[in-house]
């Protein structure tokens, strides 16, 4: 281009030449026709190193930066992504920037090729086209007219957009605001405004014409239709005051009134207000029509600014004026008040000093008393423990396994299945009045065939449970009758039980009940049948293994209770595990040894019996019977009510002692039962138990007997009636009750409101006697531990785990797997509800179900505490204990975590044992059926079950007609036949 410029294209560099000046020749290249450049021209080798970002949306528009060396060389640059041109944007010596075009070949990685003039750079870089970003949700779906409120956009591939923006179109104008990438699925955006400037008058709720996103080249999101985004009116504020300046005292809140402060948006989201007093922010409380601002600690005049979204507004200034200084009269008044207060404080200090000296003396006295009390409690615990250990050692030495008075299988089963019913029809042969015996037996044999058809008992039980008149008692009774009827077919009974339990679990889950409530309460026939099933199959285990520690615990409790006073009326005792049955008074008593004449042979040595001088006569008789007949089952002993206690002085002088007689002390309306102390019976006295006589004293009128020993009693001491036990005393004290006389033994019943002030005062501190619970607990601990260890051990004392336990636990695990219950707590609770809480707790609370013994009320209360501890040990929930928790929970609080670990280990050990095949289980059940097949009369049991068939016959027949299997087998017709046969005879 003459005359100022020559443009030429550079050729290829020659070998060995990397730089040099440019030489320009005009015509011939002679020195006089040659010009030489001052600048050096260099040959370089451009190199690419990496690119950023390495991926972008399929629609293109990504600003790609390629980094390397000498990329600013040459005159022309070209970048290809695959075979698509990346539009050149700019470059420097170390980088080239271009904008990606939409992908022609869909998703995936493409090679990046860079050429500088004729130099093709190596194709080592890859750029990946990925799915265009998608938006799934905007939260919240509203803003205010001035915008700038925060929005959270969720979707996918949002992090590939370099400068995401959000847009709206309203009244033909477009408004845009910025977004910030949080992660691949989240953007944080500021809502665009609906107008370029703040307009207070925009009062209607507006919906934009278009709403969308500017994501590089992604056209699909420019208009986003999956949202109902709306704009609420801007908040507006009134001026602080007409003058524009509000005067305030320090600490007074500033109230800004306005409208539209809380948009009526769904979900309760609120606007974020910032209020500045000068440069200092203040804490804001927002309501519908005002902002309450707690001002910072400032004085002077400051401008107030309110910011919310895109709204910035100043309602005026606030002038904070500090309070004026105190006046002189106020200062004088304060000084006078201060002086007076100082004098009062000095007087109080002097009085306090004197009082504290008195308190110190009192405290020292109390400390001495407490020390004495502590040493007495420690000594008492130590003595009690030592005594009990020796007593129990004596007991265990007398008792071997054969000496434990186990009930026979039939009696045991009856007490568990039908508690409280002694002579049940299932124990007797079927008796039919008139001459229809054979016909009824024939009909009942037909009924047996029905019962042995699985469809019938399942339909029968399900239909009964739907009847509102079918009570809880009926459910238990039917379950027990079915189990006694199927005693000889335990394999079949187990099959029916498993089906009922499976139905119960399914029903429990269908009703959306909490799974842990399953089997907790006996509300169905299946649950009572499960208890009875365990009762049948665990009898051998009880007899061979678990019975011994249970019996030892019962004996230990009974012996420990009887070592201290027991109130014959209330059942409270000095030694107790139950707070409700604890004597909360200091009872003075002394242990006596009575020499009892052997009732079988008066010439043999007398039997020494330990009693207390505060025992009633009935209590003494019971202790004597325990000592004389200690290895005789309770049912084979004489009863205390049928015996008289004779106090023998010398060879012929005898006095019959009774709980109540004419010498009984009566004070006001209280009558006290007679005790050994009342009769002044001394240590080593000779006594005898003789069969009850009609008169109080068995002294013949003709005999010349020395009466010196009873000279202090009135000669009219004879009267009929001898109240030897609390249960038999009712006829005796009926006249007393009519006259309002109340009977007591050791403590008066505090339900009566006539106790004196002194009594009321002593009751206030009666909790101090709760430490006796600890002493009793410590003494019995070994026996409780032994029992729990036996019950929570898979192999104990050479006795293997009963098959029934493993079989039922595996069944529950199968049911949990079937219903997708993998929560270990739920499985643990099912097992606990199934065996420990359903069977063992019942046995612990009622040892008389297993042994031929008598259980008193105090023993019952203590066993209930042990049973509660047993239940807590099987629970998975944590019990938070405090000073207000029940004493029985606090008593074993430290032991329960250890017991819980035993239970968890026990369940885990059972799970690890090899599964029991149905063949082995059926063989075991068949053996059990064979052993006990003749214990109950099956026809009598069926006759009892038939009463329910008869009562609900219409409902049962209807159910059988609806069931497809029952229809195929014509069960409804067979039931009608049965009812016909039975009704003819009746």
Coordinates of C-alpha atoms in Angstrom, one line a residue, residues 553-750:
X553 CA -35.5 -66.3 95.3
X554 CA -39.0 -66.9 96.7
X555 CA -37.6 -68.6 99.8
X556 CA -35.0 -65.8 100.2
X557 CA -37.7 -63.1 100.0
X558 CA -40.0 -64.9 102.4
X559 CA -37.2 -65.6 104.9
X560 CA -35.9 -62.0 104.7
X561 CA -39.4 -60.5 105.1
X562 CA -40.1 -62.7 108.2
X563 CA -36.9 -61.6 109.9
X564 CA -38.5 -58.2 110.6
X565 CA -41.9 -57.1 111.7
X566 CA -44.8 -57.6 109.2
X567 CA -48.1 -55.8 109.8
X568 CA -50.9 -58.4 109.8
X569 CA -53.5 -55.8 108.6
X570 CA -51.7 -53.7 106.0
X571 CA -49.1 -56.2 104.8
X572 CA -46.3 -53.6 105.3
X573 CA -43.0 -55.0 106.4
X574 CA -39.7 -53.7 107.8
X575 CA -37.8 -55.6 105.1
X576 CA -39.3 -54.9 101.7
X577 CA -38.4 -54.2 98.0
X578 CA -41.7 -52.3 97.5
X579 CA -42.0 -48.8 98.8
X580 CA -45.8 -49.3 99.1
X581 CA -45.3 -52.2 101.5
X582 CA -42.6 -50.7 103.7
X583 CA -43.1 -49.9 107.4
X584 CA -42.1 -46.3 107.7
X585 CA -41.7 -46.2 111.5
X586 CA -39.3 -47.4 114.0
X587 CA -40.8 -50.6 115.5
X588 CA -39.1 -51.9 118.6
X589 CA -39.0 -55.7 118.5
X590 CA -37.0 -58.7 119.8
X591 CA -36.3 -62.1 118.3
X592 CA -37.5 -65.0 120.5
X593 CA -36.9 -68.8 120.2
X594 CA -40.0 -70.8 120.9
X595 CA -39.6 -74.5 121.6
X596 CA -42.4 -76.2 119.7
X597 CA -43.6 -79.7 120.8
X598 CA -43.3 -82.1 117.8
X599 CA -47.0 -82.6 116.7
X600 CA -46.2 -86.1 115.4
X601 CA -44.4 -87.3 118.6
X602 CA -44.7 -85.4 121.8
X603 CA -41.8 -87.3 123.3
X604 CA -39.3 -86.5 120.6
X605 CA -37.1 -83.3 121.0
X606 CA -38.8 -80.0 120.7
X607 CA -38.3 -78.0 117.5
X608 CA -36.8 -74.5 118.0
X609 CA -38.7 -71.8 116.0
X610 CA -37.5 -68.2 115.5
X611 CA -40.3 -65.7 116.0
X612 CA -40.6 -62.0 116.9
X613 CA -42.3 -60.7 120.0
X614 CA -44.3 -58.3 117.9
X615 CA -45.8 -61.2 115.8
X616 CA -49.6 -61.8 116.0
X617 CA -50.6 -65.3 117.1
X618 CA -51.6 -66.2 113.5
X619 CA -48.1 -65.1 112.3
X620 CA -46.5 -67.3 115.0
X621 CA -48.6 -70.3 114.0
X622 CA -47.6 -69.9 110.3
X623 CA -43.9 -69.6 111.3
X624 CA -44.2 -72.8 113.4
X625 CA -45.9 -74.6 110.6
X626 CA -43.1 -73.5 108.2
X627 CA -40.5 -74.8 110.6
X628 CA -42.2 -78.1 111.5
X629 CA -43.3 -79.0 107.9
X630 CA -40.5 -77.3 106.0
X631 CA -40.1 -80.1 103.4
X632 CA -43.8 -80.8 103.1
X633 CA -45.7 -79.1 100.2
X634 CA -48.1 -76.4 101.3
X635 CA -51.3 -78.2 100.3
X636 CA -50.4 -81.2 102.5
X637 CA -49.8 -79.1 105.7
X638 CA -52.4 -78.3 108.3
X639 CA -53.7 -74.7 107.9
X640 CA -53.1 -72.2 110.7
X641 CA -56.8 -71.4 110.8
X642 CA -57.5 -75.1 111.8
X643 CA -54.9 -75.1 114.7
X644 CA -54.7 -73.5 118.1
X645 CA -51.5 -72.3 119.7
X646 CA -51.0 -73.5 123.3
X647 CA -48.4 -71.8 125.6
X648 CA -47.4 -74.5 128.1
X649 CA -46.0 -73.6 131.5
X650 CA -44.9 -76.6 133.4
X651 CA -46.5 -80.0 132.7
X652 CA -50.2 -79.1 133.1
X653 CA -50.7 -75.3 132.8
X654 CA -51.7 -74.4 129.3
X655 CA -53.0 -71.2 127.7
X656 CA -54.5 -70.9 124.2
X657 CA -53.3 -67.7 122.6
X658 CA -55.4 -65.9 120.1
X659 CA -55.3 -62.8 117.9
X660 CA -58.4 -61.4 119.6
X661 CA -59.9 -62.2 123.0
X662 CA -61.3 -60.4 126.0
X663 CA -57.8 -59.1 126.9
X664 CA -57.4 -57.3 123.6
X665 CA -56.5 -53.6 124.1
X666 CA -58.9 -51.0 122.8
X667 CA -58.0 -47.3 122.8
X668 CA -60.7 -45.0 121.5
X669 CA -62.0 -46.6 118.3
X670 CA -58.8 -48.6 117.6
X671 CA -58.4 -52.2 118.7
X672 CA -54.9 -53.8 118.6
X673 CA -54.4 -57.4 117.6
X674 CA -52.7 -59.6 120.4
X675 CA -49.0 -60.3 120.0
X676 CA -46.5 -62.5 122.0
X677 CA -45.5 -59.2 123.7
X678 CA -49.1 -58.7 124.8
X679 CA -49.2 -62.1 126.4
X680 CA -45.6 -61.5 127.8
X681 CA -44.3 -64.8 126.3
X682 CA -40.6 -65.1 127.1
X683 CA -37.7 -66.6 125.2
X684 CA -37.4 -70.4 125.1
X685 CA -41.1 -70.8 126.1
X686 CA -42.6 -74.1 125.2
X687 CA -45.6 -74.0 122.8
X688 CA -47.6 -76.6 120.9
X689 CA -49.9 -76.6 117.9
X690 CA -53.1 -78.5 118.5
X691 CA -56.2 -79.0 116.5
X692 CA -58.7 -76.1 117.1
X693 CA -61.1 -76.5 120.0
X694 CA -64.6 -75.1 120.3
X695 CA -63.6 -73.0 123.4
X696 CA -60.8 -70.5 123.8
X697 CA -59.1 -72.7 126.4
X698 CA -59.0 -76.5 126.2
X699 CA -59.3 -76.9 130.0
X700 CA -61.7 -79.6 131.2
X701 CA -63.9 -78.4 134.1
X702 CA -63.3 -81.6 136.1
X703 CA -59.5 -81.5 135.9
X704 CA -57.7 -79.9 138.8
X705 CA -55.3 -77.8 136.7
X706 CA -53.1 -75.0 138.1
X707 CA -54.5 -71.7 136.8
X708 CA -51.7 -69.5 138.1
X709 CA -50.4 -68.8 134.7
X710 CA -53.7 -67.2 133.6
X711 CA -54.7 -65.6 136.9
X712 CA -54.2 -62.2 135.4
X713 CA -57.0 -62.9 132.9
X714 CA -60.7 -62.6 133.7
X715 CA -62.4 -65.9 134.5
X716 CA -65.0 -65.3 131.7
X717 CA -62.2 -65.8 129.1
X718 CA -64.2 -68.5 127.3
X719 CA -66.0 -67.5 124.1
X720 CA -66.6 -69.1 120.8
X721 CA -64.9 -68.0 117.6
X722 CA -61.2 -67.9 117.0
X723 CA -59.9 -65.4 114.4
X724 CA -56.7 -67.1 113.4
X725 CA -56.2 -65.5 110.0
X726 CA -57.1 -62.2 108.5
X727 CA -59.2 -63.9 105.9
X728 CA -61.3 -65.8 108.5
X729 CA -61.6 -62.9 111.0
X730 CA -64.6 -61.2 109.2
X731 CA -67.4 -62.9 111.3
X732 CA -65.5 -62.0 114.5
X733 CA -65.1 -58.3 113.8
X734 CA -68.4 -57.6 112.2
X735 CA -69.9 -56.2 115.5
X736 CA -66.8 -54.1 116.0
X737 CA -67.1 -52.6 112.5
X738 CA -70.8 -51.8 113.3
X739 CA -69.6 -50.0 116.4
X740 CA -66.9 -48.2 114.4
X741 CA -63.9 -49.9 116.0
X742 CA -60.9 -50.2 113.7
X743 CA -58.4 -53.1 114.0
X744 CA -54.6 -52.5 113.8
X745 CA -51.4 -54.4 114.5
X746 CA -48.1 -52.4 114.1
X747 CA -49.1 -49.2 112.2
X748 CA -52.4 -47.4 112.1
X749 CA -54.0 -47.0 108.6
X750 CA -53.2 -43.4 107.6

